[in-house]
PDB file of C-alpha atoms in Angstrom:
ATOM      1  CA  UNK A   1       8.043  10.070 -10.825  1.00  0.00           C
ATOM      2  CA  UNK A   2       5.800  12.860 -12.582  1.00  0.00           C
ATOM      3  CA  UNK A   3       7.029  14.403 -15.187  1.00  0.00           C
ATOM      4  CA  UNK A   4       6.973  18.302 -15.717  1.00  0.00           C
ATOM      5  CA  UNK A   5       4.100  18.122 -18.277  1.00  0.00           C
ATOM      6  CA  UNK A   6       1.504  16.352 -16.342  1.00  0.00           C
ATOM      7  CA  UNK A   7      -1.157  17.002 -14.743  1.00  0.00           C
ATOM      8  CA  UNK A   8      -1.563  15.708 -10.595  1.00  0.00           C
ATOM      9  CA  UNK A   9      -4.913  14.492  -9.929  1.00  0.00           C
ATOM     10  CA  UNK A  10      -6.008  13.926  -6.133  1.00  0.00           C
ATOM     11  CA  UNK A  11      -8.688  11.980  -4.630  1.00  0.00           C
ATOM     12  CA  UNK A  12      -9.802  11.472  -0.611  1.00  0.00           C
ATOM     13  CA  UNK A  13     -10.798   8.721   0.184  1.00  0.00           C
ATOM     14  CA  UNK A  14     -12.708   8.094   4.040  1.00  0.00           C
ATOM     15  CA  UNK A  15     -11.990   4.584   5.133  1.00  0.00           C
ATOM     16  CA  UNK A  16     -12.509   2.889   8.427  1.00  0.00           C
ATOM     17  CA  UNK A  17      -8.823   2.816   8.909  1.00  0.00           C
ATOM     18  CA  UNK A  18      -8.574   6.552   8.217  1.00  0.00           C
ATOM     19  CA  UNK A  19      -8.537   9.271   5.431  1.00  0.00           C
ATOM     20  CA  UNK A  20      -6.359   7.910   2.840  1.00  0.00           C
ATOM     21  CA  UNK A  21      -5.089  10.444  -0.491  1.00  0.00           C
ATOM     22  CA  UNK A  22      -4.668   8.974  -3.172  1.00  0.00           C
ATOM     23  CA  UNK A  23      -2.111  10.643  -6.123  1.00  0.00           C
ATOM     24  CA  UNK A  24      -2.000  10.224  -9.459  1.00  0.00           C
ATOM     25  CA  UNK A  25      -1.045  11.594 -13.474  1.00  0.00           C
ATOM     26  CA  UNK A  26      -3.070  10.087 -16.684  1.00  0.00           C
ATOM     27  CA  UNK A  27      -0.842   7.162 -16.855  1.00  0.00           C
ATOM     28  CA  UNK A  28       0.028   6.342 -13.580  1.00  0.00           C
ATOM     29  CA  UNK A  29      -1.316   6.129  -9.492  1.00  0.00           C
ATOM     30  CA  UNK A  30       1.686   7.894  -7.840  1.00  0.00           C
ATOM     31  CA  UNK A  31       0.785   6.972  -3.980  1.00  0.00           C
ATOM     32  CA  UNK A  32      -2.225   6.471  -1.789  1.00  0.00           C
ATOM     33  CA  UNK A  33      -0.916   7.615   2.217  1.00  0.00           C
ATOM     34  CA  UNK A  34      -2.810   8.217   5.337  1.00  0.00           C
ATOM     35  CA  UNK A  35      -3.278  11.701   6.044  1.00  0.00           C
ATOM     36  CA  UNK A  36      -5.401  13.454   8.916  1.00  0.00           C
ATOM     37  CA  UNK A  37      -7.978  15.035   6.922  1.00  0.00           C
ATOM     38  CA  UNK A  38     -10.258  15.177   4.154  1.00  0.00           C
ATOM     39  CA  UNK A  39      -9.068  18.041   1.171  1.00  0.00           C
ATOM     40  CA  UNK A  40     -10.695  19.001  -1.562  1.00  0.00           C
ATOM     41  CA  UNK A  41     -10.628  15.931  -4.449  1.00  0.00           C
ATOM     42  CA  UNK A  42      -9.081  16.794  -8.092  1.00  0.00           C
ATOM     43  CA  UNK A  43     -10.102  13.235  -9.454  1.00  0.00           C
ATOM     44  CA  UNK A  44      -9.466  11.065 -12.672  1.00  0.00           C
ATOM     45  CA  UNK A  45      -9.851   7.793 -13.746  1.00  0.00           C
ATOM     46  CA  UNK A  46      -7.066   6.471 -11.856  1.00  0.00           C
ATOM     47  CA  UNK A  47      -8.246   8.105  -8.650  1.00  0.00           C
ATOM     48  CA  UNK A  48     -11.798   6.770  -9.385  1.00  0.00           C
ATOM     49  CA  UNK A  49     -10.405   3.195  -9.809  1.00  0.00           C
ATOM     50  CA  UNK A  50      -8.421   3.264  -7.076  1.00  0.00           C
ATOM     51  CA  UNK A  51     -11.405   4.575  -4.508  1.00  0.00           C
ATOM     52  CA  UNK A  52     -13.657   1.844  -6.017  1.00  0.00           C
ATOM     53  CA  UNK A  53     -11.076  -0.782  -5.297  1.00  0.00           C
ATOM     54  CA  UNK A  54     -10.148   0.661  -1.781  1.00  0.00           C
ATOM     55  CA  UNK A  55     -14.328   0.725  -1.042  1.00  0.00           C
ATOM     56  CA  UNK A  56     -14.097  -3.018  -2.220  1.00  0.00           C
ATOM     57  CA  UNK A  57     -11.458  -4.023   0.020  1.00  0.00           C
ATOM     58  CA  UNK A  58     -12.959  -2.929   3.041  1.00  0.00           C
ATOM     59  CA  UNK A  59     -16.216  -3.945   2.355  1.00  0.00           C
ATOM     60  CA  UNK A  60     -14.678  -7.225   2.248  1.00  0.00           C
ATOM     61  CA  UNK A  61     -15.567  -8.046  -1.590  1.00  0.00           C
ATOM     62  CA  UNK A  62     -11.882  -6.979  -2.985  1.00  0.00           C
ATOM     63  CA  UNK A  63      -9.180  -8.999  -1.829  1.00  0.00           C
ATOM     64  CA  UNK A  64      -6.007  -7.932  -4.430  1.00  0.00           C
ATOM     65  CA  UNK A  65      -5.794  -4.695  -6.554  1.00  0.00           C
ATOM     66  CA  UNK A  66      -4.850  -4.378  -9.849  1.00  0.00           C
ATOM     67  CA  UNK A  67      -3.909  -1.184 -10.826  1.00  0.00           C
ATOM     68  CA  UNK A  68      -1.333   0.858 -12.139  1.00  0.00           C
ATOM     69  CA  UNK A  69       1.706   2.045  -9.693  1.00  0.00           C
ATOM     70  CA  UNK A  70       4.947   3.655  -9.727  1.00  0.00           C
ATOM     71  CA  UNK A  71       8.037   1.894 -10.077  1.00  0.00           C
ATOM     72  CA  UNK A  72       9.485   1.188  -6.741  1.00  0.00           C
ATOM     73  CA  UNK A  73      12.360   3.969  -5.430  1.00  0.00           C
ATOM     74  CA  UNK A  74      14.670   1.125  -6.485  1.00  0.00           C
ATOM     75  CA  UNK A  75      15.353  -2.154  -8.267  1.00  0.00           C
ATOM     76  CA  UNK A  76      15.321  -3.594  -4.492  1.00  0.00           C
ATOM     77  CA  UNK A  77      11.891  -2.025  -3.381  1.00  0.00           C
ATOM     78  CA  UNK A  78      10.474  -3.174  -6.546  1.00  0.00           C
ATOM     79  CA  UNK A  79      11.111  -6.187  -6.300  1.00  0.00           C
ATOM     80  CA  UNK A  80      10.470  -6.172  -2.267  1.00  0.00           C
ATOM     81  CA  UNK A  81       7.096  -4.540  -3.005  1.00  0.00           C
ATOM     82  CA  UNK A  82       6.394  -6.912  -6.106  1.00  0.00           C
ATOM     83  CA  UNK A  83       6.529  -9.974  -3.413  1.00  0.00           C
ATOM     84  CA  UNK A  84       4.541  -8.269  -0.754  1.00  0.00           C
ATOM     85  CA  UNK A  85       1.839  -8.037  -3.104  1.00  0.00           C
ATOM     86  CA  UNK A  86       1.637 -11.823  -3.331  1.00  0.00           C
ATOM     87  CA  UNK A  87       0.828 -12.032   0.146  1.00  0.00           C
ATOM     88  CA  UNK A  88      -2.551 -13.499   0.483  1.00  0.00           C
ATOM     89  CA  UNK A  89      -5.535 -11.594   1.865  1.00  0.00           C
ATOM     90  CA  UNK A  90      -5.550 -12.612   5.883  1.00  0.00           C
ATOM     91  CA  UNK A  91      -2.043 -14.043   5.877  1.00  0.00           C
ATOM     92  CA  UNK A  92       1.010 -12.978   6.991  1.00  0.00           C
ATOM     93  CA  UNK A  93       5.099 -13.178   6.031  1.00  0.00           C
ATOM     94  CA  UNK A  94       7.797 -12.105   7.867  1.00  0.00           C
ATOM     95  CA  UNK A  95      10.794  -9.760   6.711  1.00  0.00           C
ATOM     96  CA  UNK A  96      13.167 -12.566   6.667  1.00  0.00           C
ATOM     97  CA  UNK A  97      10.447 -14.666   4.165  1.00  0.00           C
ATOM     98  CA  UNK A  98      10.150 -11.246   1.936  1.00  0.00           C
ATOM     99  CA  UNK A  99      14.264 -11.212   2.005  1.00  0.00           C
ATOM    100  CA  UNK A 100      14.222 -14.789   0.583  1.00  0.00           C
ATOM    101  CA  UNK A 101      11.853 -14.567  -2.002  1.00  0.00           C
ATOM    102  CA  UNK A 102      13.595 -11.835  -3.494  1.00  0.00           C
ATOM    103  CA  UNK A 103      17.098 -13.335  -3.362  1.00  0.00           C
ATOM    104  CA  UNK A 104      18.344 -11.488  -0.381  1.00  0.00           C
ATOM    105  CA  UNK A 105      18.659 -14.216   2.402  1.00  0.00           C
ATOM    106  CA  UNK A 106      19.332 -11.815   5.670  1.00  0.00           C
ATOM    107  CA  UNK A 107      18.227  -8.662   4.449  1.00  0.00           C
ATOM    108  CA  UNK A 108      15.322  -8.511   6.606  1.00  0.00           C
ATOM    109  CA  UNK A 109      16.096  -5.110   7.685  1.00  0.00           C
ATOM    110  CA  UNK A 110      16.453  -3.654   3.889  1.00  0.00           C
ATOM    111  CA  UNK A 111      13.018  -5.350   3.613  1.00  0.00           C
ATOM    112  CA  UNK A 112      12.302  -3.031   6.196  1.00  0.00           C
ATOM    113  CA  UNK A 113      13.445  -0.334   4.936  1.00  0.00           C
ATOM    114  CA  UNK A 114      11.814  -0.218   1.750  1.00  0.00           C
ATOM    115  CA  UNK A 115       8.466  -0.823   3.388  1.00  0.00           C
ATOM    116  CA  UNK A 116       9.113   1.866   5.787  1.00  0.00           C
ATOM    117  CA  UNK A 117       9.211   3.978   2.146  1.00  0.00           C
ATOM    118  CA  UNK A 118       5.591   1.953   0.287  1.00  0.00           C
ATOM    119  CA  UNK A 119       3.772   4.941  -1.356  1.00  0.00           C
ATOM    120  CA  UNK A 120       0.758   2.202  -1.640  1.00  0.00           C
ATOM    121  CA  UNK A 121      -0.752   2.321   1.390  1.00  0.00           C
ATOM    122  CA  UNK A 122      -2.894  -1.060   1.367  1.00  0.00           C
ATOM    123  CA  UNK A 123      -2.712  -1.753  -1.968  1.00  0.00           C
ATOM    124  CA  UNK A 124       0.991  -3.069  -1.743  1.00  0.00           C
ATOM    125  CA  UNK A 125       0.092  -4.602   1.593  1.00  0.00           C
ATOM    126  CA  UNK A 126       3.069  -4.340   4.142  1.00  0.00           C
ATOM    127  CA  UNK A 127       0.534  -4.508   7.052  1.00  0.00           C
ATOM    128  CA  UNK A 128       1.040  -8.032   6.212  1.00  0.00           C
ATOM    129  CA  UNK A 129       4.503  -8.180   6.955  1.00  0.00           C
ATOM    130  CA  UNK A 130       5.502  -8.984  10.446  1.00  0.00           C
ATOM    131  CA  UNK A 131       8.406  -9.728  12.887  1.00  0.00           C
ATOM    132  CA  UNK A 132       9.941 -13.363  12.759  1.00  0.00           C
ATOM    133  CA  UNK A 133       8.041 -13.811  16.159  1.00  0.00           C
ATOM    134  CA  UNK A 134       4.780 -12.830  14.763  1.00  0.00           C
ATOM    135  CA  UNK A 135       4.499  -9.257  16.428  1.00  0.00           C
ATOM    136  CA  UNK A 136       2.990  -6.867  13.897  1.00  0.00           C
ATOM    137  CA  UNK A 137       6.204  -4.609  14.074  1.00  0.00           C
ATOM    138  CA  UNK A 138       5.542  -1.179  12.912  1.00  0.00           C
ATOM    139  CA  UNK A 139       3.809   0.470  10.090  1.00  0.00           C
ATOM    140  CA  UNK A 140       3.925   3.506   8.385  1.00  0.00           C
ATOM    141  CA  UNK A 141       0.519   4.356   8.882  1.00  0.00           C
ATOM    142  CA  UNK A 142       0.883   3.570  12.484  1.00  0.00           C
ATOM    143  CA  UNK A 143       1.382   0.385  14.441  1.00  0.00           C
ATOM    144  CA  UNK A 144      -2.640   0.411  15.769  1.00  0.00           C
ATOM    145  CA  UNK A 145      -3.751   0.636  11.738  1.00  0.00           C
ATOM    146  CA  UNK A 146      -1.350  -1.975  11.003  1.00  0.00           C
ATOM    147  CA  UNK A 147      -3.025  -4.366  13.754  1.00  0.00           C
ATOM    148  CA  UNK A 148      -6.616  -3.433  12.693  1.00  0.00           C
ATOM    149  CA  UNK A 149      -6.180  -4.134   9.224  1.00  0.00           C
ATOM    150  CA  UNK A 150      -4.756  -7.344  10.212  1.00  0.00           C
ATOM    151  CA  UNK A 151      -7.696  -8.166  12.313  1.00  0.00           C
ATOM    152  CA  UNK A 152      -9.953  -6.930   9.488  1.00  0.00           C
ATOM    153  CA  UNK A 153      -8.775  -8.960   7.053  1.00  0.00           C
ATOM    154  CA  UNK A 154      -8.647 -12.172   9.495  1.00  0.00           C
ATOM    155  CA  UNK A 155     -12.196 -11.315  10.169  1.00  0.00           C
ATOM    156  CA  UNK A 156     -13.290 -11.740   6.648  1.00  0.00           C
ATOM    157  CA  UNK A 157     -11.093 -14.297   6.136  1.00  0.00           C
TER     158      UNK A 157
END
């Protein structure tokens, strides 16, 4: 969460999946979200580091992200985000598997709710979490984007 005296920085990155807005302070990245249009950027070093990491990801060179992210909205969400970050590039886990990984078997729907509020699109790769049936399921960035990201990763793997 941004403290009152912290400066906000912004960067917009055009990617094959759409425009991603990066928001950061001097100490942490607050969010990476899909937006409709490019805006005026006012980046800092963290925004530039995140933009470079996204470019590496979409060029097939970057498979994991090492960025200072703000903590999750709750301890449960933080555990879910950490477990989701551990899903290897090109692989998927189900919501139930994530629930078990965070010590909450039977909490698949709660995992889905936490991931629906994931402020770190692609960096916390919630697109890699699918239904137990193997269906892609829903995605905050749009279901078509989820399927496209999964297909991209499988094609690069």
